[in-house]
CSV table of C-alpha atoms and ligand atoms in Angstrom, one decimal:
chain,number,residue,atom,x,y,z
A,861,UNK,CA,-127.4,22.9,18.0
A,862,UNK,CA,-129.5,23.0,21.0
A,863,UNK,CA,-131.8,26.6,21.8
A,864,UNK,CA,-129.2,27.5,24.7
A,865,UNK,CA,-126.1,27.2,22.7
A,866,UNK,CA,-127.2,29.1,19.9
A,867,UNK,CA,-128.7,31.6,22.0
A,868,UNK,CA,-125.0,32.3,23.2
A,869,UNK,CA,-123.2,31.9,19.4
A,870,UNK,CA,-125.2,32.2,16.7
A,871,UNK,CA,-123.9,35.5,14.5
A,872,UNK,CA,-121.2,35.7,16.7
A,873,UNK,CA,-118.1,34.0,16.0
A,874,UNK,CA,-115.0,36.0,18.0
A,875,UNK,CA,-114.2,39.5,16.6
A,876,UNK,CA,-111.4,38.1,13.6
A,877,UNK,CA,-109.2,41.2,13.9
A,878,UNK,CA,-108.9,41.5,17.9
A,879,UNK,CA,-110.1,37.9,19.2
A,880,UNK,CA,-112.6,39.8,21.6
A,881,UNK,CA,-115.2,36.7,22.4
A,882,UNK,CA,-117.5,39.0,23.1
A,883,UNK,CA,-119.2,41.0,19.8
A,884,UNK,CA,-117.9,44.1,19.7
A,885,UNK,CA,-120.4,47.1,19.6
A,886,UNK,CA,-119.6,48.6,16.5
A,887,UNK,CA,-120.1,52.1,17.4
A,888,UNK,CA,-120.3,54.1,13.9
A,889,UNK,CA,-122.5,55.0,11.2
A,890,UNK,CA,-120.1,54.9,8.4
A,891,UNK,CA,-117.5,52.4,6.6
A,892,UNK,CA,-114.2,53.2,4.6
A,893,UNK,CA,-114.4,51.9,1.0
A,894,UNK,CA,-111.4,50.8,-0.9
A,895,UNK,CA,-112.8,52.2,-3.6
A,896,UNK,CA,-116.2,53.3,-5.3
A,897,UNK,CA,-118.9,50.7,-4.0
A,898,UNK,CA,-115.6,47.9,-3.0
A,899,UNK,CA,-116.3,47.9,0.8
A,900,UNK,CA,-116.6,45.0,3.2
A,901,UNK,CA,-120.5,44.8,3.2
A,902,UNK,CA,-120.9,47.8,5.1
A,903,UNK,CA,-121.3,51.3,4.0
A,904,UNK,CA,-123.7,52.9,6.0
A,905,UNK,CA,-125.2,51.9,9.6
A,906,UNK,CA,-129.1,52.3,9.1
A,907,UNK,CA,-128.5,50.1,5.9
A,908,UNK,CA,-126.1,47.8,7.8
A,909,UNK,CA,-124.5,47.6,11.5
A,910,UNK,CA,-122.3,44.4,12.1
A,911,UNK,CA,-123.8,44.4,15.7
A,912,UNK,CA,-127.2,45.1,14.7
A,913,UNK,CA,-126.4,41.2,12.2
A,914,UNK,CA,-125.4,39.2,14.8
A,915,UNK,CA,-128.6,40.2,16.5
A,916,UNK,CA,-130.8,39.4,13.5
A,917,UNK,CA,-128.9,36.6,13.1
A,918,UNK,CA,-129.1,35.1,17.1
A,919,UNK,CA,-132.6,36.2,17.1
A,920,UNK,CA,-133.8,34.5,13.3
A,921,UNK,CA,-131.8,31.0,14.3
A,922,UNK,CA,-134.2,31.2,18.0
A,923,UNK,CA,-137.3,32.1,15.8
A,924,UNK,CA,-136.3,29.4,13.5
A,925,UNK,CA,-136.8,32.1,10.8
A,926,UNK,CA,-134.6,32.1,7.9
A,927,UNK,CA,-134.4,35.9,8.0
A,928,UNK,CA,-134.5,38.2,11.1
A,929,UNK,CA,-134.7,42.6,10.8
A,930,UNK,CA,-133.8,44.1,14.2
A,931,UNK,CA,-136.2,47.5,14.9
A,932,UNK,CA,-135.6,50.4,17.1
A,933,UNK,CA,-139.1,49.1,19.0
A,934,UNK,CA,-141.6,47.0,19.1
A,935,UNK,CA,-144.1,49.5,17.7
A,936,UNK,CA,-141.1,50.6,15.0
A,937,UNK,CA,-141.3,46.4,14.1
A,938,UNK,CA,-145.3,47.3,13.5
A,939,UNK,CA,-145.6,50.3,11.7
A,940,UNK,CA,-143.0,48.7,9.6
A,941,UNK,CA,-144.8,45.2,9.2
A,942,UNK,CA,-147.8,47.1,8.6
A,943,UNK,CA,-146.1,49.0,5.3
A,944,UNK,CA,-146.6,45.2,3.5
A,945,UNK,CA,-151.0,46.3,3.5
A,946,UNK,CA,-151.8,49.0,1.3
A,947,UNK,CA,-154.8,52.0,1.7
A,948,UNK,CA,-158.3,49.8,1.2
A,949,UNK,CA,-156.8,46.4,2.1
A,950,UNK,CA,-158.2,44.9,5.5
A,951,UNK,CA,-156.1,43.4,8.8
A,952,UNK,CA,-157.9,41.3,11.0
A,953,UNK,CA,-156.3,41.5,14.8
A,954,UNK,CA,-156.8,39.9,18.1
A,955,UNK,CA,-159.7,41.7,19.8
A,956,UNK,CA,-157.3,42.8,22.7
A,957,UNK,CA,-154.2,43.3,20.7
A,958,UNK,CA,-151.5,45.6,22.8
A,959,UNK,CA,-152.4,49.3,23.5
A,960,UNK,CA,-150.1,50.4,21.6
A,961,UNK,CA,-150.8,48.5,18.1
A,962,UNK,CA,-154.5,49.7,18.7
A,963,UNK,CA,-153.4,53.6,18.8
A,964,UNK,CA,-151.2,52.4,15.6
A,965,UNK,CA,-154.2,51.2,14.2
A,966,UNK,CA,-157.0,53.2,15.0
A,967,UNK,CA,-155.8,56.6,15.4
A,968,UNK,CA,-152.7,56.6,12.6
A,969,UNK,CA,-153.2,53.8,9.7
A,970,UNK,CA,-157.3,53.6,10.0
A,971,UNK,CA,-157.5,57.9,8.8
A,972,UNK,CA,-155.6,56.8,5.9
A,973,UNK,CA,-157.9,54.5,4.6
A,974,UNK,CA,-156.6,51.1,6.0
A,975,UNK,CA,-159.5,48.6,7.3
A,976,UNK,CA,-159.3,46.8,10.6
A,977,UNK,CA,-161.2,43.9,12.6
A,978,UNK,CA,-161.0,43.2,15.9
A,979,UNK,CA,-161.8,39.6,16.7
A,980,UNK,CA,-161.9,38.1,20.0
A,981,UNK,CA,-159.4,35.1,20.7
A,982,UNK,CA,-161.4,32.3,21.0
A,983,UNK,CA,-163.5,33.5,17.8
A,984,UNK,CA,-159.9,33.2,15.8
A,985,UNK,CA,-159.4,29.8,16.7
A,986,UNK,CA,-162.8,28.3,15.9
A,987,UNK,CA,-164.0,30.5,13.2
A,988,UNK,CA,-161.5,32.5,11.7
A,989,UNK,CA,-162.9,32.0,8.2
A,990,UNK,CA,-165.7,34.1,8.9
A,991,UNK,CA,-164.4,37.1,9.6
A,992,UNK,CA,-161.6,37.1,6.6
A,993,UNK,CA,-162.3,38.2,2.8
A,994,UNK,CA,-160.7,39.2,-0.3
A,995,UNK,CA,-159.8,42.0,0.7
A,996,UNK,CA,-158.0,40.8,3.9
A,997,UNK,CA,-154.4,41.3,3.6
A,998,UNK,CA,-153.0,40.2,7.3
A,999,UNK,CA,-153.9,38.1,10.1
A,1000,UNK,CA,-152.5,39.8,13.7
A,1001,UNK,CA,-152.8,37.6,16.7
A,1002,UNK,CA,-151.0,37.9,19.8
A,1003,UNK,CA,-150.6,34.5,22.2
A,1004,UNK,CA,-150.9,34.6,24.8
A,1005,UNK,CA,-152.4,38.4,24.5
A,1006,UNK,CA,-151.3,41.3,26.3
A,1007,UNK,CA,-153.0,41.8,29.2
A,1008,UNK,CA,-155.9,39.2,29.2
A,1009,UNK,CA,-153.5,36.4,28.8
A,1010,UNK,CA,-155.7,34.8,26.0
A,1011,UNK,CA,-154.8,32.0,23.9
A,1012,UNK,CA,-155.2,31.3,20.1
A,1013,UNK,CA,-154.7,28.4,18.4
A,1014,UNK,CA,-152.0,29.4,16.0
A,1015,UNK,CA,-151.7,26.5,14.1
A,1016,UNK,CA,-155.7,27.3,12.9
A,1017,UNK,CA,-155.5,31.0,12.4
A,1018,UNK,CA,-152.2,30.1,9.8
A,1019,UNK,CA,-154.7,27.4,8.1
A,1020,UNK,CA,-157.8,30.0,8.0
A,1021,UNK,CA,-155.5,33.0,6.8
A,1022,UNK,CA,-154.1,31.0,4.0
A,1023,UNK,CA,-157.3,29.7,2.9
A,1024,UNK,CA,-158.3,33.2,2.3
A,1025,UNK,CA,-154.9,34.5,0.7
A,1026,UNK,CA,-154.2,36.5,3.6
A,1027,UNK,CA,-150.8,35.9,5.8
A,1028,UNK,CA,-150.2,35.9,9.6
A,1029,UNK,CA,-148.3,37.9,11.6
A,1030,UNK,CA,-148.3,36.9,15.3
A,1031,UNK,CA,-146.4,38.8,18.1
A,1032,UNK,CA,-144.5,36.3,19.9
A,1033,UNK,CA,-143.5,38.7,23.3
A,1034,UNK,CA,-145.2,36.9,25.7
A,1035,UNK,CA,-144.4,33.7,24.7
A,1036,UNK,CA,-140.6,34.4,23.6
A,1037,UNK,CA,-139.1,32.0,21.1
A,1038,UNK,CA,-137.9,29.9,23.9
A,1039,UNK,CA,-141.4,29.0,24.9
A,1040,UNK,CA,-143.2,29.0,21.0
A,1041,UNK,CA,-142.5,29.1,18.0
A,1042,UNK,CA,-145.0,30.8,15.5
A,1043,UNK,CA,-143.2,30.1,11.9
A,1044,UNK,CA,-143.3,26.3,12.9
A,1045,UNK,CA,-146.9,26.3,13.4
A,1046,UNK,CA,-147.4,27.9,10.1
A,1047,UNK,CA,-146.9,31.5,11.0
A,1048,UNK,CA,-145.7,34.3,7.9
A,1049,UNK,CA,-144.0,36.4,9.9
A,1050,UNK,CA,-143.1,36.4,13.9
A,1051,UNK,CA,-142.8,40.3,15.9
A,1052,UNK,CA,-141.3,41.2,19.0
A,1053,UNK,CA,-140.8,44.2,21.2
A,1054,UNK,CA,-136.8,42.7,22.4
A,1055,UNK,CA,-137.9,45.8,25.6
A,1056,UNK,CA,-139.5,42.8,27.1
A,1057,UNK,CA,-138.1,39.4,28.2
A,1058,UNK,CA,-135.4,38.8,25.2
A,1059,UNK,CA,-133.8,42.2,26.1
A,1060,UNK,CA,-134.8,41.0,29.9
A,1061,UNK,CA,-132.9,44.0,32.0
A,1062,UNK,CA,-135.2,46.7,31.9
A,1063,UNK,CA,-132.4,48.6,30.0
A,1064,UNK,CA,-133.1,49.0,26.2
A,1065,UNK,CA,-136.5,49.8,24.0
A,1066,UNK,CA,-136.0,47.2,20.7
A,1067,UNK,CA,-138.3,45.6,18.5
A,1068,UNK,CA,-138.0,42.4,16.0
A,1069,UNK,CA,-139.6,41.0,13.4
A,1070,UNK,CA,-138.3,37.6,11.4
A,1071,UNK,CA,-139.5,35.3,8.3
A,1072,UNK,CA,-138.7,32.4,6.7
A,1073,UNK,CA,-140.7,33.8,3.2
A,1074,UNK,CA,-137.9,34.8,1.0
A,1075,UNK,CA,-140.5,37.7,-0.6
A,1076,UNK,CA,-141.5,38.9,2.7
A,1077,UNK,CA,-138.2,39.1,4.0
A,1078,UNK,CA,-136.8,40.9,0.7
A,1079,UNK,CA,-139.4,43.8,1.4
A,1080,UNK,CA,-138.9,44.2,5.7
A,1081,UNK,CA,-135.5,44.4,4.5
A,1082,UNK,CA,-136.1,47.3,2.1
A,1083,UNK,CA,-138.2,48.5,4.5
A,1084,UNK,CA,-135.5,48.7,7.3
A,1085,UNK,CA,-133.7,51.1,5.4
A,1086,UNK,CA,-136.5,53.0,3.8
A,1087,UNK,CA,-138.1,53.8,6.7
A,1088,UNK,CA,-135.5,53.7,9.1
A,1089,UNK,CA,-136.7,52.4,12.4
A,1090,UNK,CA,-133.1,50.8,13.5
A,1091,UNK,CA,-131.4,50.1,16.3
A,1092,UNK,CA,-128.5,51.7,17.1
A,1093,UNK,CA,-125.2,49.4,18.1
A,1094,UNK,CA,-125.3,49.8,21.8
A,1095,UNK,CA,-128.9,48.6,22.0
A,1096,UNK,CA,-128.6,46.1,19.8
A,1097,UNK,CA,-125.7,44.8,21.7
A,1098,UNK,CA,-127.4,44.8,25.1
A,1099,UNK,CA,-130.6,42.7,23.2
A,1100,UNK,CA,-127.7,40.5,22.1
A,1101,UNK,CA,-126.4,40.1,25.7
A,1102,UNK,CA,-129.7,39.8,27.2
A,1103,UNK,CA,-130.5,36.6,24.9
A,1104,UNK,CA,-127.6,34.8,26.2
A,1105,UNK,CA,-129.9,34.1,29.1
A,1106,UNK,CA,-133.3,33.8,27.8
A,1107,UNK,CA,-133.5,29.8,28.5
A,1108,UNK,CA,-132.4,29.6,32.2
A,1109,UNK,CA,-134.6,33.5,32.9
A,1110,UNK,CA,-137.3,32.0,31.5
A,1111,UNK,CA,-137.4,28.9,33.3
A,1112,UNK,CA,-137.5,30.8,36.4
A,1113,UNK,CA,-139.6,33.0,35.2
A,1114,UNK,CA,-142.6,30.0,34.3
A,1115,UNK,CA,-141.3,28.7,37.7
A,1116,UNK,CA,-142.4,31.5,39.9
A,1117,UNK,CA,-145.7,32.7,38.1
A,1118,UNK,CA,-146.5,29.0,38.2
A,1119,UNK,CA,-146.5,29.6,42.2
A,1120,UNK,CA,-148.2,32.6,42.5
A,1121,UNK,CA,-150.7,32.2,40.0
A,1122,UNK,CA,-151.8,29.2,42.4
A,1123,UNK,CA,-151.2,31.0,45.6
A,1124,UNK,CA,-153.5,33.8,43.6
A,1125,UNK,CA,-156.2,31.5,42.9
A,1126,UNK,CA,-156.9,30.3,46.0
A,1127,UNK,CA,-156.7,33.9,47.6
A,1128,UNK,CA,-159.9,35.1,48.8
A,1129,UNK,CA,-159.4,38.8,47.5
A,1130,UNK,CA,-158.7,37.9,44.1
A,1131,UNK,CA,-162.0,37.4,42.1
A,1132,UNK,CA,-160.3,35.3,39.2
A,1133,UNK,CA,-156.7,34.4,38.3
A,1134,UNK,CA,-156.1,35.2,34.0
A,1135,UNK,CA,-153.2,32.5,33.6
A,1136,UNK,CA,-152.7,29.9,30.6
A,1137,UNK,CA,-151.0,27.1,33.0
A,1138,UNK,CA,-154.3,27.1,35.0
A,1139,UNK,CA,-156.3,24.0,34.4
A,1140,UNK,CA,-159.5,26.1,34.4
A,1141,UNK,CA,-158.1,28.7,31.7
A,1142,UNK,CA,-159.9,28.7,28.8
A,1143,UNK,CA,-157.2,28.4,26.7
A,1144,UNK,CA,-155.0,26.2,29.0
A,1145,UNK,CA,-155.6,23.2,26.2
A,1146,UNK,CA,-153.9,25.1,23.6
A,1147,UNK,CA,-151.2,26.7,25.3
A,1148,UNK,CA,-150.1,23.4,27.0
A,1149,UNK,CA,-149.9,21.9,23.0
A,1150,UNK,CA,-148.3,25.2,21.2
A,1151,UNK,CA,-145.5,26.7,24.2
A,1152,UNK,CA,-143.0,24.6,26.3
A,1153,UNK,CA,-144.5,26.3,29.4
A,1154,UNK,CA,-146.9,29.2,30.1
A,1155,UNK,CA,-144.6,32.1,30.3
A,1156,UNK,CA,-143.6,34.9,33.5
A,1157,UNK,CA,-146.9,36.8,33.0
A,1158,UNK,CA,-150.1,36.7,35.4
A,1159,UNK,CA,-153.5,38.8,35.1
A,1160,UNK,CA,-155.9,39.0,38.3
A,1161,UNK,CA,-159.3,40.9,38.9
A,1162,UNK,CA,-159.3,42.0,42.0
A,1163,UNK,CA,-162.7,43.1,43.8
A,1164,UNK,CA,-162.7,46.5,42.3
A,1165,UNK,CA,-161.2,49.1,40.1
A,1166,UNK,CA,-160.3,51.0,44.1
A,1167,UNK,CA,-159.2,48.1,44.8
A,1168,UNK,CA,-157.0,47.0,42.0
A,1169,UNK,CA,-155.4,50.8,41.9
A,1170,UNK,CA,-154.3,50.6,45.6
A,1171,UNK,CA,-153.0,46.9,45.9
A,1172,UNK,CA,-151.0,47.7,42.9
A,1173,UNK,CA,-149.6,50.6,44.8
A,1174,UNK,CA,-148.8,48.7,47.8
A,1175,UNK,CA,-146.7,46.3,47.2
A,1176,UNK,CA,-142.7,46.5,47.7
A,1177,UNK,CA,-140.8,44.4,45.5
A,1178,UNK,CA,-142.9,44.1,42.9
A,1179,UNK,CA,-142.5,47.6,41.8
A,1180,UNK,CA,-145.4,49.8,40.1
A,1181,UNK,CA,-144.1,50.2,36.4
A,1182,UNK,CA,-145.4,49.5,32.6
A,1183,UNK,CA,-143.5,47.3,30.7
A,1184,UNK,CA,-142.7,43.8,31.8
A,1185,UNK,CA,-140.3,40.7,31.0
A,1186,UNK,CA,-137.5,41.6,32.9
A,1187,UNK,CA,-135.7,40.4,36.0
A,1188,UNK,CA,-137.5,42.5,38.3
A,1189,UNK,CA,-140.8,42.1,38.9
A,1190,UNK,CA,-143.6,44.6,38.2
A,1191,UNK,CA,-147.2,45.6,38.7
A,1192,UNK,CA,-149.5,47.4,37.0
A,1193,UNK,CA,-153.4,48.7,36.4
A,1194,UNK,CA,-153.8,48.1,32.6
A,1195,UNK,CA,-156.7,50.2,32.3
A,1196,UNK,CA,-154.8,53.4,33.2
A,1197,UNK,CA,-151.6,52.7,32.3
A,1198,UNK,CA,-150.3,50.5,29.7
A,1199,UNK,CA,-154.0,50.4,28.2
A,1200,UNK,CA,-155.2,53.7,28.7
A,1201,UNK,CA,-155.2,53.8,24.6
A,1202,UNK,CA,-158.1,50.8,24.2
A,1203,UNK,CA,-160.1,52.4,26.8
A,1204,UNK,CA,-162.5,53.2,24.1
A,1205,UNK,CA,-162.3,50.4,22.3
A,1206,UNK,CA,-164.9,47.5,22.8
A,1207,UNK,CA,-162.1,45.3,24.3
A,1208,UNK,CA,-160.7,47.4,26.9
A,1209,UNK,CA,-159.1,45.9,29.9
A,1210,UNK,CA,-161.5,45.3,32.8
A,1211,UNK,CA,-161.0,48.2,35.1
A,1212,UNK,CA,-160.5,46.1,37.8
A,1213,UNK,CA,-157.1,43.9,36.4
A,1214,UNK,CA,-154.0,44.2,37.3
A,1215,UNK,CA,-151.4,42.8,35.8
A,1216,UNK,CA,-148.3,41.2,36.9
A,1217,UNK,CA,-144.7,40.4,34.9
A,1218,UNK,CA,-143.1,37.9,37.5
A,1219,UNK,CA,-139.6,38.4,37.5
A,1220,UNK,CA,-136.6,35.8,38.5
A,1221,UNK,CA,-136.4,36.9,42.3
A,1222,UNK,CA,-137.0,34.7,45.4
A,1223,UNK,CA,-140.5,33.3,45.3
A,1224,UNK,CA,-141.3,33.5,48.7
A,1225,UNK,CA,-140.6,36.9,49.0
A,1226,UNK,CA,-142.6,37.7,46.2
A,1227,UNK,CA,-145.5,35.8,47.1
A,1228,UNK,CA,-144.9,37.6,51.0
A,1229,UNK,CA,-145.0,40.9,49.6
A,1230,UNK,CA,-148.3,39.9,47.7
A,1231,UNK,CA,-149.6,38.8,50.8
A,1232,UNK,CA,-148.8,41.9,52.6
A,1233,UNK,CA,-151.0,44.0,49.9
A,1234,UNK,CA,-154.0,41.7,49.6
A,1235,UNK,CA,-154.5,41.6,53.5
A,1236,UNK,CA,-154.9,44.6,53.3
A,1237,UNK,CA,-156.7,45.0,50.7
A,1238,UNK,CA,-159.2,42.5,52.6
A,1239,UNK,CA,-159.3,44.1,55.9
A,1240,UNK,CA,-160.1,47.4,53.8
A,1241,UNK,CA,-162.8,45.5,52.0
A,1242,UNK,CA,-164.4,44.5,56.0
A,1243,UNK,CA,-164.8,47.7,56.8
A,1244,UNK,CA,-166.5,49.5,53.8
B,2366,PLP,C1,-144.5,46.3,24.6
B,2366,PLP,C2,-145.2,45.5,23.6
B,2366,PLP,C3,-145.2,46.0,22.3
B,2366,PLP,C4,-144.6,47.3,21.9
B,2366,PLP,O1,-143.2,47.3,21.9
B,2366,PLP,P1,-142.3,48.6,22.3
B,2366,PLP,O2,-140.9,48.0,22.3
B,2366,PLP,O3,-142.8,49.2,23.6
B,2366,PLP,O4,-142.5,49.5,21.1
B,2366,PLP,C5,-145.9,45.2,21.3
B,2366,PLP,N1,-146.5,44.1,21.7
B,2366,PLP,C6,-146.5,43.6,22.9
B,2366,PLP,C7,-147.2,42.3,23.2
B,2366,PLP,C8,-145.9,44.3,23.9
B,2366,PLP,O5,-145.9,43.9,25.2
């Protein structure tokens, strides 16, 4: 079956007892047994949660993952993925991996005696091999990354990380599953914070991580329940809901950044447009082979950090929020909001980006209410 239809079935055949098309949220932690250890596959929620299956199920068939463990976050998906390295084994990542997974990295694993590498993008996809020895455990890549909109050649870092023992891991939020694929292209294991574009309302916090390695999938399992980072029924169940519309949101989505990032790159207050489906982006090439189309999400430089902080507070429909990959669109400074955590790192996001995650609304108005703020931002520039 096509993406679209099992986006609205897979895992979720009508409830058998009630008919209810819809899946149920199945609102407790516990099961009856009919007697000692004779239950119906259920017998405790963190363990097991029919909602929380259909979404691991929906969500694995999309990834084209054999297996699929829902999270109660993205960084819960992580720090749980993480748990396969052990104290003195080495992870390479994406120089500018999400703020978030760098706090993770630097400031709760790397005390414990876990080793990490930060390797820019383009480095990954040419020369991977370099950086990677036998101590080298996991691969972490993001594409495109989070918030320089870099691209990297998955396909090459799953070649170079085998070649060296090591597996990948490569967060797929950006891109969705409806725009790439990473297990297709050789990827170990895909991640996802569902917050973003699969939840797609702005309305839950969820994370995701699938396989199609049998090993691998065995121990996230067993991790699931050991550690406990699970979603609860209700938010599983709005994740569920929100992938129903994934296709036909991101569609418009790619539709609508694909219009402003042009209307952005020939603005005369915007020093440089950071989008993959620009001919001129570095990694444009890539991107245009690996995703069905170059995702809802848009970085800029404008002509200074003053300048970047108060556009991003002028506009009127795009509202001034972290996260992104919902319906409504947002802006944002990365370097003192969603990145505030790499601003020590050597990859920290330029302080003059802002960042944009196009939502599904009118175009036009959009791209009007852009307008508004950048003239502005012009006529402010004139008169300093
Ligand atoms: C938001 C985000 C995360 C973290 O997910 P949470 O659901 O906020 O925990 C990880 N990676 C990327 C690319 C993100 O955008």
């Amino acid at each position: 079956m096509d993406f679209e239809t099992r986006a609205i079935h897979e895992g979720q055949e009508p409830d058998a007892a009630t008919g209810a098309v819809t899946t149920p949220i199945y609102q407790t932690s516990t099961y009856v047994q009919e007697a000692v250890g004779e239950h119906k596959g259920y017998d405790y929620s963190r363990v097991a949660n029919p909602t929380r299956t259909a979404l691991q199920l929906c969500l694995a068939s999309l990834e084209g993952a054999e297996h699929g463990v829902a999270f109660s976050s993205g960084l819960g998906a992580t720090t749980t993925v993480m748990h396969l390295v052990n104290p003195g084994e080495r992870v390479v990542l994406v120089a500018d991996v999400y703020g978030g997974v760098y706090r993770l990295t630097s400031q709760v694993y790397e005390p414990k005696g876990y080793l990490f590498d930060y390797v820019p993008a383009a480095e990954i996809t040419t020369n991977l091999a370099a950086h990677l020895d036998e101590r080298t455990r996991l691969v972490w890549i993001e594409t495109p990354s989070n918030p320089m909109l870099n691209v990297v050649d998955i396909r090459a870092a799953a070649d170079a990380a085998h070649a060296a023992g090591a597996i990948l891991v490569v967060d797929n939020t950006f891109a969705t599953p409806y725009l790439q694929q990473p297990l297709s292209l050789g990827a170990d294991i895909v991640v996802h914070s569902t917050t973003k574009y699969l939840g797609g309302h702005s309305d839950v916090v969820g994370g995701f991580a699938a396989t199609s390695d049998p090993t691998i999938a065995e121990r996230l399992y067993f991790l699931q329940k050991s550690l406990g980072a699970v979603p609860g029924p209700f938010d599983s169940w709005l994740v569920l809901r929100g992938i129903k519309t994934l296709a036909i949101r991101m569609r418009q989505h790619c539709e609508n950044a694909r219009r402003i990032a042009a209307y952005l790159d020939s603005h005369d207050a915007v020093e440089q447009v950071l989008y993959p489906g620009l001919a001129g982006h570095p990694g444009h090439e890539i991107a245009a082979r690996q995703m069905r189309d170059f995702g809802g999400m848009i970085s800029f430089l404008a002509a200074s950090e003053a300048e970047a902080v108060e556009l991003v507070a002028r506009t009127r429909i795009w509202k001034l929020a972290e996260s992104l990959g919902g319906v409504e669109s947002l802006i944002e400074h990365p370097a003192r909001m969603t990145h505030a955590s790499t601003a020590e790192a050597p990859f920290a996001a330029p302080r003059n980006l802002v960042r944009l995650s196009v939502g599904i609304e009118s175009v036009d108005d959009l791209i009007a209410d852009l307008e508004t703020a950048l003239v502005r931002s012009a006529a402010s520039a004139q008169t300093q």
